[in-house]
Amino acid sequence: MRTIELTCDPALDRAVRAVWRQLADGGVDSLADNPHPAHRPHLTLAACGAIGPEQEAVLGELLSGALPLEVRFTGLLSFAARSRRRVLAWGVVPSPELVDLHREVWRVLSAAPDANPLYLPGRWMPHLGLTRRVEPAGLARAHELLGRHPDVAGTLDAARTFDSGTQLTVPLPQGR
């Protein structure tokens, strides 16, 4: 599986990592201690089986022209994982710019194999992950720790791809 991801600028990255740490310190299996060397807060725009070099070049140009992109994280979302477990995420306000960018990314990827339907336009719920898959008690604990979590505004300033097979990330061209 390959993904297209937007990463947070340093200030937003620190804010997300602080929430991850708050959860981990409170006993919730958050993303704070993910051992992957390239792990960092990100917003996934697309997931599919493969991305060709031509598509990657077009995506790099598209994303370079769209970044930096202002975003606002608001509200906590919970997604089903396996069995009873859930994933907790921070909702991302789908601004017109973000929705348009997402649609354009999928225009470029229209022929990509094995498109994950949860990331397709019309089904995608923009979010930033906060926890791994947790049991209901872990999810309840996360809500206790975070309470009514305040909105956080910031900037997504870079794009990358991630290959789940090789576990490699490849930066796409930086924004202006």
PDB file of C-alpha atoms in Angstrom:
ATOM      1  CA  MET A   1       0.000   0.000   0.000  1.00  0.00           C
ATOM      2  CA  ARG A   2       1.215   3.505  -0.826  1.00  0.00           C
ATOM      3  CA  THR A   3      -0.055   6.669   0.797  1.00  0.00           C
ATOM      4  CA  ILE A   4       0.147  10.371   0.065  1.00  0.00           C
ATOM      5  CA  GLU A   5       0.616  12.332   3.292  1.00  0.00           C
ATOM      6  CA  LEU A   6       0.905  15.960   4.348  1.00  0.00           C
ATOM      7  CA  THR A   7       3.133  16.627   7.351  1.00  0.00           C
ATOM      8  CA  CYS A   8       2.910  19.322  10.005  1.00  0.00           C
ATOM      9  CA  ASP A   9       5.165  22.332  10.305  1.00  0.00           C
ATOM     10  CA  PRO A  10       7.375  22.361  13.442  1.00  0.00           C
ATOM     11  CA  ALA A  11       4.892  24.204  15.695  1.00  0.00           C
ATOM     12  CA  LEU A  12       1.942  21.986  14.767  1.00  0.00           C
ATOM     13  CA  ASP A  13       4.145  18.893  14.982  1.00  0.00           C
ATOM     14  CA  ARG A  14       5.070  19.845  18.576  1.00  0.00           C
ATOM     15  CA  ALA A  15       1.393  20.419  19.468  1.00  0.00           C
ATOM     16  CA  VAL A  16       0.384  16.981  18.163  1.00  0.00           C
ATOM     17  CA  ARG A  17       3.317  15.261  19.853  1.00  0.00           C
ATOM     18  CA  ALA A  18       2.305  16.904  23.140  1.00  0.00           C
ATOM     19  CA  VAL A  19      -1.146  15.307  22.856  1.00  0.00           C
ATOM     20  CA  TRP A  20       0.419  11.945  21.963  1.00  0.00           C
ATOM     21  CA  ARG A  21       2.644  12.239  25.052  1.00  0.00           C
ATOM     22  CA  GLN A  22      -0.293  13.267  27.267  1.00  0.00           C
ATOM     23  CA  LEU A  23      -2.135  10.123  26.200  1.00  0.00           C
ATOM     24  CA  ALA A  24       0.911   7.859  26.622  1.00  0.00           C
ATOM     25  CA  ASP A  25       1.715   9.290  30.051  1.00  0.00           C
ATOM     26  CA  GLY A  26      -1.911   8.598  31.025  1.00  0.00           C
ATOM     27  CA  GLY A  27      -1.633   4.942  30.049  1.00  0.00           C
ATOM     28  CA  VAL A  28      -3.183   5.039  26.577  1.00  0.00           C
ATOM     29  CA  ASP A  29      -1.387   3.346  23.672  1.00  0.00           C
ATOM     30  CA  SER A  30      -0.864   6.534  21.683  1.00  0.00           C
ATOM     31  CA  LEU A  31       1.376   7.182  18.709  1.00  0.00           C
ATOM     32  CA  ALA A  32       3.982   8.858  20.952  1.00  0.00           C
ATOM     33  CA  ASP A  33       6.301   5.876  21.022  1.00  0.00           C
ATOM     34  CA  ASN A  34       5.973   4.603  17.450  1.00  0.00           C
ATOM     35  CA  PRO A  35       9.464   3.236  16.709  1.00  0.00           C
ATOM     36  CA  HIS A  36       9.490   3.893  12.946  1.00  0.00           C
ATOM     37  CA  PRO A  37      12.292   6.426  12.269  1.00  0.00           C
ATOM     38  CA  ALA A  38      10.142   8.471   9.862  1.00  0.00           C
ATOM     39  CA  HIS A  39       7.027   8.465  12.049  1.00  0.00           C
ATOM     40  CA  ARG A  40       5.572  11.922  12.514  1.00  0.00           C
ATOM     41  CA  PRO A  41       2.160  13.581  12.655  1.00  0.00           C
ATOM     42  CA  HIS A  42       0.534  13.580   9.222  1.00  0.00           C
ATOM     43  CA  LEU A  43      -2.740  13.827   7.325  1.00  0.00           C
ATOM     44  CA  THR A  44      -3.251  11.035   4.797  1.00  0.00           C
ATOM     45  CA  LEU A  45      -4.846  12.193   1.538  1.00  0.00           C
ATOM     46  CA  ALA A  46      -4.815   8.905  -0.359  1.00  0.00           C
ATOM     47  CA  ALA A  47      -4.019   5.213  -0.041  1.00  0.00           C
ATOM     48  CA  CYS A  48      -3.718   2.813  -2.961  1.00  0.00           C
ATOM     49  CA  GLY A  49      -1.788  -0.206  -4.170  1.00  0.00           C
ATOM     50  CA  ALA A  50       0.842   1.613  -6.197  1.00  0.00           C
ATOM     51  CA  ILE A  51       1.853   5.047  -7.450  1.00  0.00           C
ATOM     52  CA  GLY A  52       3.789   5.259 -10.692  1.00  0.00           C
ATOM     53  CA  PRO A  53       6.776   7.577 -11.188  1.00  0.00           C
ATOM     54  CA  GLU A  54       4.776   9.813 -13.549  1.00  0.00           C
ATOM     55  CA  GLN A  55       1.971  10.113 -11.009  1.00  0.00           C
ATOM     56  CA  GLU A  56       4.478  10.849  -8.259  1.00  0.00           C
ATOM     57  CA  ALA A  57       6.003  13.665 -10.333  1.00  0.00           C
ATOM     58  CA  VAL A  58       2.583  15.214 -11.016  1.00  0.00           C
ATOM     59  CA  LEU A  59       1.617  14.864  -7.349  1.00  0.00           C
ATOM     60  CA  GLY A  60       4.859  16.537  -6.301  1.00  0.00           C
ATOM     61  CA  GLU A  61       4.107  19.500  -8.532  1.00  0.00           C
ATOM     62  CA  LEU A  62       0.470  19.678  -7.410  1.00  0.00           C
ATOM     63  CA  LEU A  63       1.308  19.517  -3.720  1.00  0.00           C
ATOM     64  CA  SER A  64       4.243  21.899  -4.010  1.00  0.00           C
ATOM     65  CA  GLY A  65       1.863  24.498  -5.394  1.00  0.00           C
ATOM     66  CA  ALA A  66      -0.720  23.896  -2.648  1.00  0.00           C
ATOM     67  CA  LEU A  67       1.587  24.007   0.366  1.00  0.00           C
ATOM     68  CA  PRO A  68       1.778  25.447   2.919  1.00  0.00           C
ATOM     69  CA  LEU A  69      -1.862  24.765   3.794  1.00  0.00           C
ATOM     70  CA  GLU A  70      -3.565  26.140   6.881  1.00  0.00           C
ATOM     71  CA  VAL A  71      -5.629  23.575   8.814  1.00  0.00           C
ATOM     72  CA  ARG A  72      -7.635  23.347  11.997  1.00  0.00           C
ATOM     73  CA  PHE A  73      -7.902  20.224  14.139  1.00  0.00           C
ATOM     74  CA  THR A  74     -11.198  20.012  15.984  1.00  0.00           C
ATOM     75  CA  GLY A  75     -13.074  17.320  17.847  1.00  0.00           C
ATOM     76  CA  LEU A  76     -12.161  13.739  18.524  1.00  0.00           C
ATOM     77  CA  LEU A  77     -13.176  10.967  16.131  1.00  0.00           C
ATOM     78  CA  SER A  78     -13.222   7.242  16.729  1.00  0.00           C
ATOM     79  CA  PHE A  79     -12.825   4.710  13.937  1.00  0.00           C
ATOM     80  CA  ALA A  80     -13.423   0.973  14.064  1.00  0.00           C
ATOM     81  CA  ALA A  81     -10.294  -1.119  13.993  1.00  0.00           C
ATOM     82  CA  ARG A  82     -10.174  -4.889  14.414  1.00  0.00           C
ATOM     83  CA  SER A  83     -12.570  -6.655  16.765  1.00  0.00           C
ATOM     84  CA  ARG A  84     -13.647  -4.327  19.573  1.00  0.00           C
ATOM     85  CA  ARG A  85     -10.659  -2.065  19.252  1.00  0.00           C
ATOM     86  CA  ARG A  86     -10.922   1.530  18.064  1.00  0.00           C
ATOM     87  CA  VAL A  87      -8.576   4.247  16.831  1.00  0.00           C
ATOM     88  CA  LEU A  88      -8.874   7.770  18.231  1.00  0.00           C
ATOM     89  CA  ALA A  89      -8.126  10.651  15.881  1.00  0.00           C
ATOM     90  CA  TRP A  90      -8.305  14.420  15.793  1.00  0.00           C
ATOM     91  CA  GLY A  91     -10.792  15.636  13.199  1.00  0.00           C
ATOM     92  CA  VAL A  92      -9.476  18.027  10.541  1.00  0.00           C
ATOM     93  CA  VAL A  93     -11.844  20.724   9.304  1.00  0.00           C
ATOM     94  CA  PRO A  94     -12.404  20.045   5.584  1.00  0.00           C
ATOM     95  CA  SER A  95     -11.710  23.560   4.293  1.00  0.00           C
ATOM     96  CA  PRO A  96     -12.497  24.241   0.620  1.00  0.00           C
ATOM     97  CA  GLU A  97      -8.745  24.297  -0.118  1.00  0.00           C
ATOM     98  CA  LEU A  98      -8.197  20.925   1.542  1.00  0.00           C
ATOM     99  CA  VAL A  99     -11.203  19.340  -0.174  1.00  0.00           C
ATOM    100  CA  ASP A 100     -10.097  20.689  -3.571  1.00  0.00           C
ATOM    101  CA  LEU A 101      -6.549  19.432  -3.034  1.00  0.00           C
ATOM    102  CA  HIS A 102      -7.836  16.000  -2.011  1.00  0.00           C
ATOM    103  CA  ARG A 103     -10.005  15.836  -5.139  1.00  0.00           C
ATOM    104  CA  GLU A 104      -7.043  16.803  -7.350  1.00  0.00           C
ATOM    105  CA  VAL A 105      -4.813  14.162  -5.751  1.00  0.00           C
ATOM    106  CA  TRP A 106      -7.411  11.525  -6.598  1.00  0.00           C
ATOM    107  CA  ARG A 107      -7.751  12.898 -10.138  1.00  0.00           C
ATOM    108  CA  VAL A 108      -4.041  12.151 -10.559  1.00  0.00           C
ATOM    109  CA  LEU A 109      -4.499   8.727  -8.950  1.00  0.00           C
ATOM    110  CA  SER A 110      -7.662   7.821 -10.871  1.00  0.00           C
ATOM    111  CA  ALA A 111      -6.014   4.766 -12.451  1.00  0.00           C
ATOM    112  CA  ALA A 112      -4.123   3.677  -9.322  1.00  0.00           C
ATOM    113  CA  PRO A 113      -4.753   0.048  -8.362  1.00  0.00           C
ATOM    114  CA  ASP A 114      -6.426  -1.009  -5.126  1.00  0.00           C
ATOM    115  CA  ALA A 115      -7.632   2.419  -4.074  1.00  0.00           C
ATOM    116  CA  ASN A 116      -8.670   2.349  -0.419  1.00  0.00           C
ATOM    117  CA  PRO A 117     -12.335   3.397  -0.579  1.00  0.00           C
ATOM    118  CA  LEU A 118     -12.156   5.164   2.795  1.00  0.00           C
ATOM    119  CA  TYR A 119      -9.840   7.774   1.263  1.00  0.00           C
ATOM    120  CA  LEU A 120     -11.840   8.449  -1.900  1.00  0.00           C
ATOM    121  CA  PRO A 121     -13.584  11.800  -2.427  1.00  0.00           C
ATOM    122  CA  GLY A 122     -17.006  11.741  -0.840  1.00  0.00           C
ATOM    123  CA  ARG A 123     -15.996   9.114   1.756  1.00  0.00           C
ATOM    124  CA  TRP A 124     -12.812  10.577   3.201  1.00  0.00           C
ATOM    125  CA  MET A 125     -12.918  11.950   6.750  1.00  0.00           C
ATOM    126  CA  PRO A 126      -9.785  14.057   7.169  1.00  0.00           C
ATOM    127  CA  HIS A 127      -8.117  13.212  10.457  1.00  0.00           C
ATOM    128  CA  LEU A 128      -4.832  12.946  12.271  1.00  0.00           C
ATOM    129  CA  GLY A 129      -4.241   9.787  14.298  1.00  0.00           C
ATOM    130  CA  LEU A 130      -3.773   9.997  18.068  1.00  0.00           C
ATOM    131  CA  THR A 131      -3.828   6.364  19.232  1.00  0.00           C
ATOM    132  CA  ARG A 132      -3.074   2.908  18.023  1.00  0.00           C
ATOM    133  CA  ARG A 133      -5.885   0.369  18.143  1.00  0.00           C
ATOM    134  CA  VAL A 134      -7.187   0.449  21.700  1.00  0.00           C
ATOM    135  CA  GLU A 135      -9.801  -1.495  23.630  1.00  0.00           C
ATOM    136  CA  PRO A 136     -12.941   0.389  24.755  1.00  0.00           C
ATOM    137  CA  ALA A 137     -11.385   1.056  28.178  1.00  0.00           C
ATOM    138  CA  GLY A 138      -8.380   2.713  26.498  1.00  0.00           C
ATOM    139  CA  LEU A 139     -10.666   4.842  24.381  1.00  0.00           C
ATOM    140  CA  ALA A 140     -12.636   5.906  27.471  1.00  0.00           C
ATOM    141  CA  ARG A 141      -9.358   6.730  29.245  1.00  0.00           C
ATOM    142  CA  ALA A 142      -8.233   8.850  26.274  1.00  0.00           C
ATOM    143  CA  HIS A 143     -11.438  10.863  26.479  1.00  0.00           C
ATOM    144  CA  GLU A 144     -10.942  11.313  30.229  1.00  0.00           C
ATOM    145  CA  LEU A 145      -7.395  12.552  29.676  1.00  0.00           C
ATOM    146  CA  LEU A 146      -8.232  14.922  26.846  1.00  0.00           C
ATOM    147  CA  GLY A 147     -11.636  16.120  28.019  1.00  0.00           C
ATOM    148  CA  ARG A 148     -13.153  18.703  25.727  1.00  0.00           C
ATOM    149  CA  HIS A 149     -10.012  19.092  23.702  1.00  0.00           C
ATOM    150  CA  PRO A 150      -9.427  22.592  22.287  1.00  0.00           C
ATOM    151  CA  ASP A 151      -9.135  23.254  18.578  1.00  0.00           C
ATOM    152  CA  VAL A 152      -5.607  23.698  17.276  1.00  0.00           C
ATOM    153  CA  ALA A 153      -4.798  25.620  14.112  1.00  0.00           C
ATOM    154  CA  GLY A 154      -1.582  25.227  12.199  1.00  0.00           C
ATOM    155  CA  THR A 155       0.107  24.530   8.916  1.00  0.00           C
ATOM    156  CA  LEU A 156       0.789  21.463   6.826  1.00  0.00           C
ATOM    157  CA  ASP A 157       4.003  22.324   5.044  1.00  0.00           C
ATOM    158  CA  ALA A 158       5.410  19.239   3.316  1.00  0.00           C
ATOM    159  CA  ALA A 159       4.248  16.161   1.412  1.00  0.00           C
ATOM    160  CA  ARG A 160       5.561  12.634   1.256  1.00  0.00           C
ATOM    161  CA  THR A 161       4.663   9.136   0.162  1.00  0.00           C
ATOM    162  CA  PHE A 162       4.839   6.078   2.381  1.00  0.00           C
ATOM    163  CA  ASP A 163       5.232   2.511   1.142  1.00  0.00           C
ATOM    164  CA  SER A 164       3.881  -0.005   3.653  1.00  0.00           C
ATOM    165  CA  GLY A 165       5.777  -2.839   1.963  1.00  0.00           C
ATOM    166  CA  THR A 166       9.243  -1.308   2.249  1.00  0.00           C
ATOM    167  CA  GLN A 167       8.371   0.946   5.220  1.00  0.00           C
ATOM    168  CA  LEU A 168      10.051   3.839   3.393  1.00  0.00           C
ATOM    169  CA  THR A 169       8.907   7.437   3.175  1.00  0.00           C
ATOM    170  CA  VAL A 170       9.875   9.589   0.213  1.00  0.00           C
ATOM    171  CA  PRO A 171       9.512  13.378   0.457  1.00  0.00           C
ATOM    172  CA  LEU A 172       7.698  15.115  -2.356  1.00  0.00           C
ATOM    173  CA  PRO A 173       8.868  18.632  -3.319  1.00  0.00           C
ATOM    174  CA  GLN A 174       8.579  21.241  -0.566  1.00  0.00           C
ATOM    175  CA  GLY A 175       5.900  23.912  -0.685  1.00  0.00           C
ATOM    176  CA  ARG A 176       6.678  27.485  -1.520  1.00  0.00           C
TER     177      ARG A 176
END
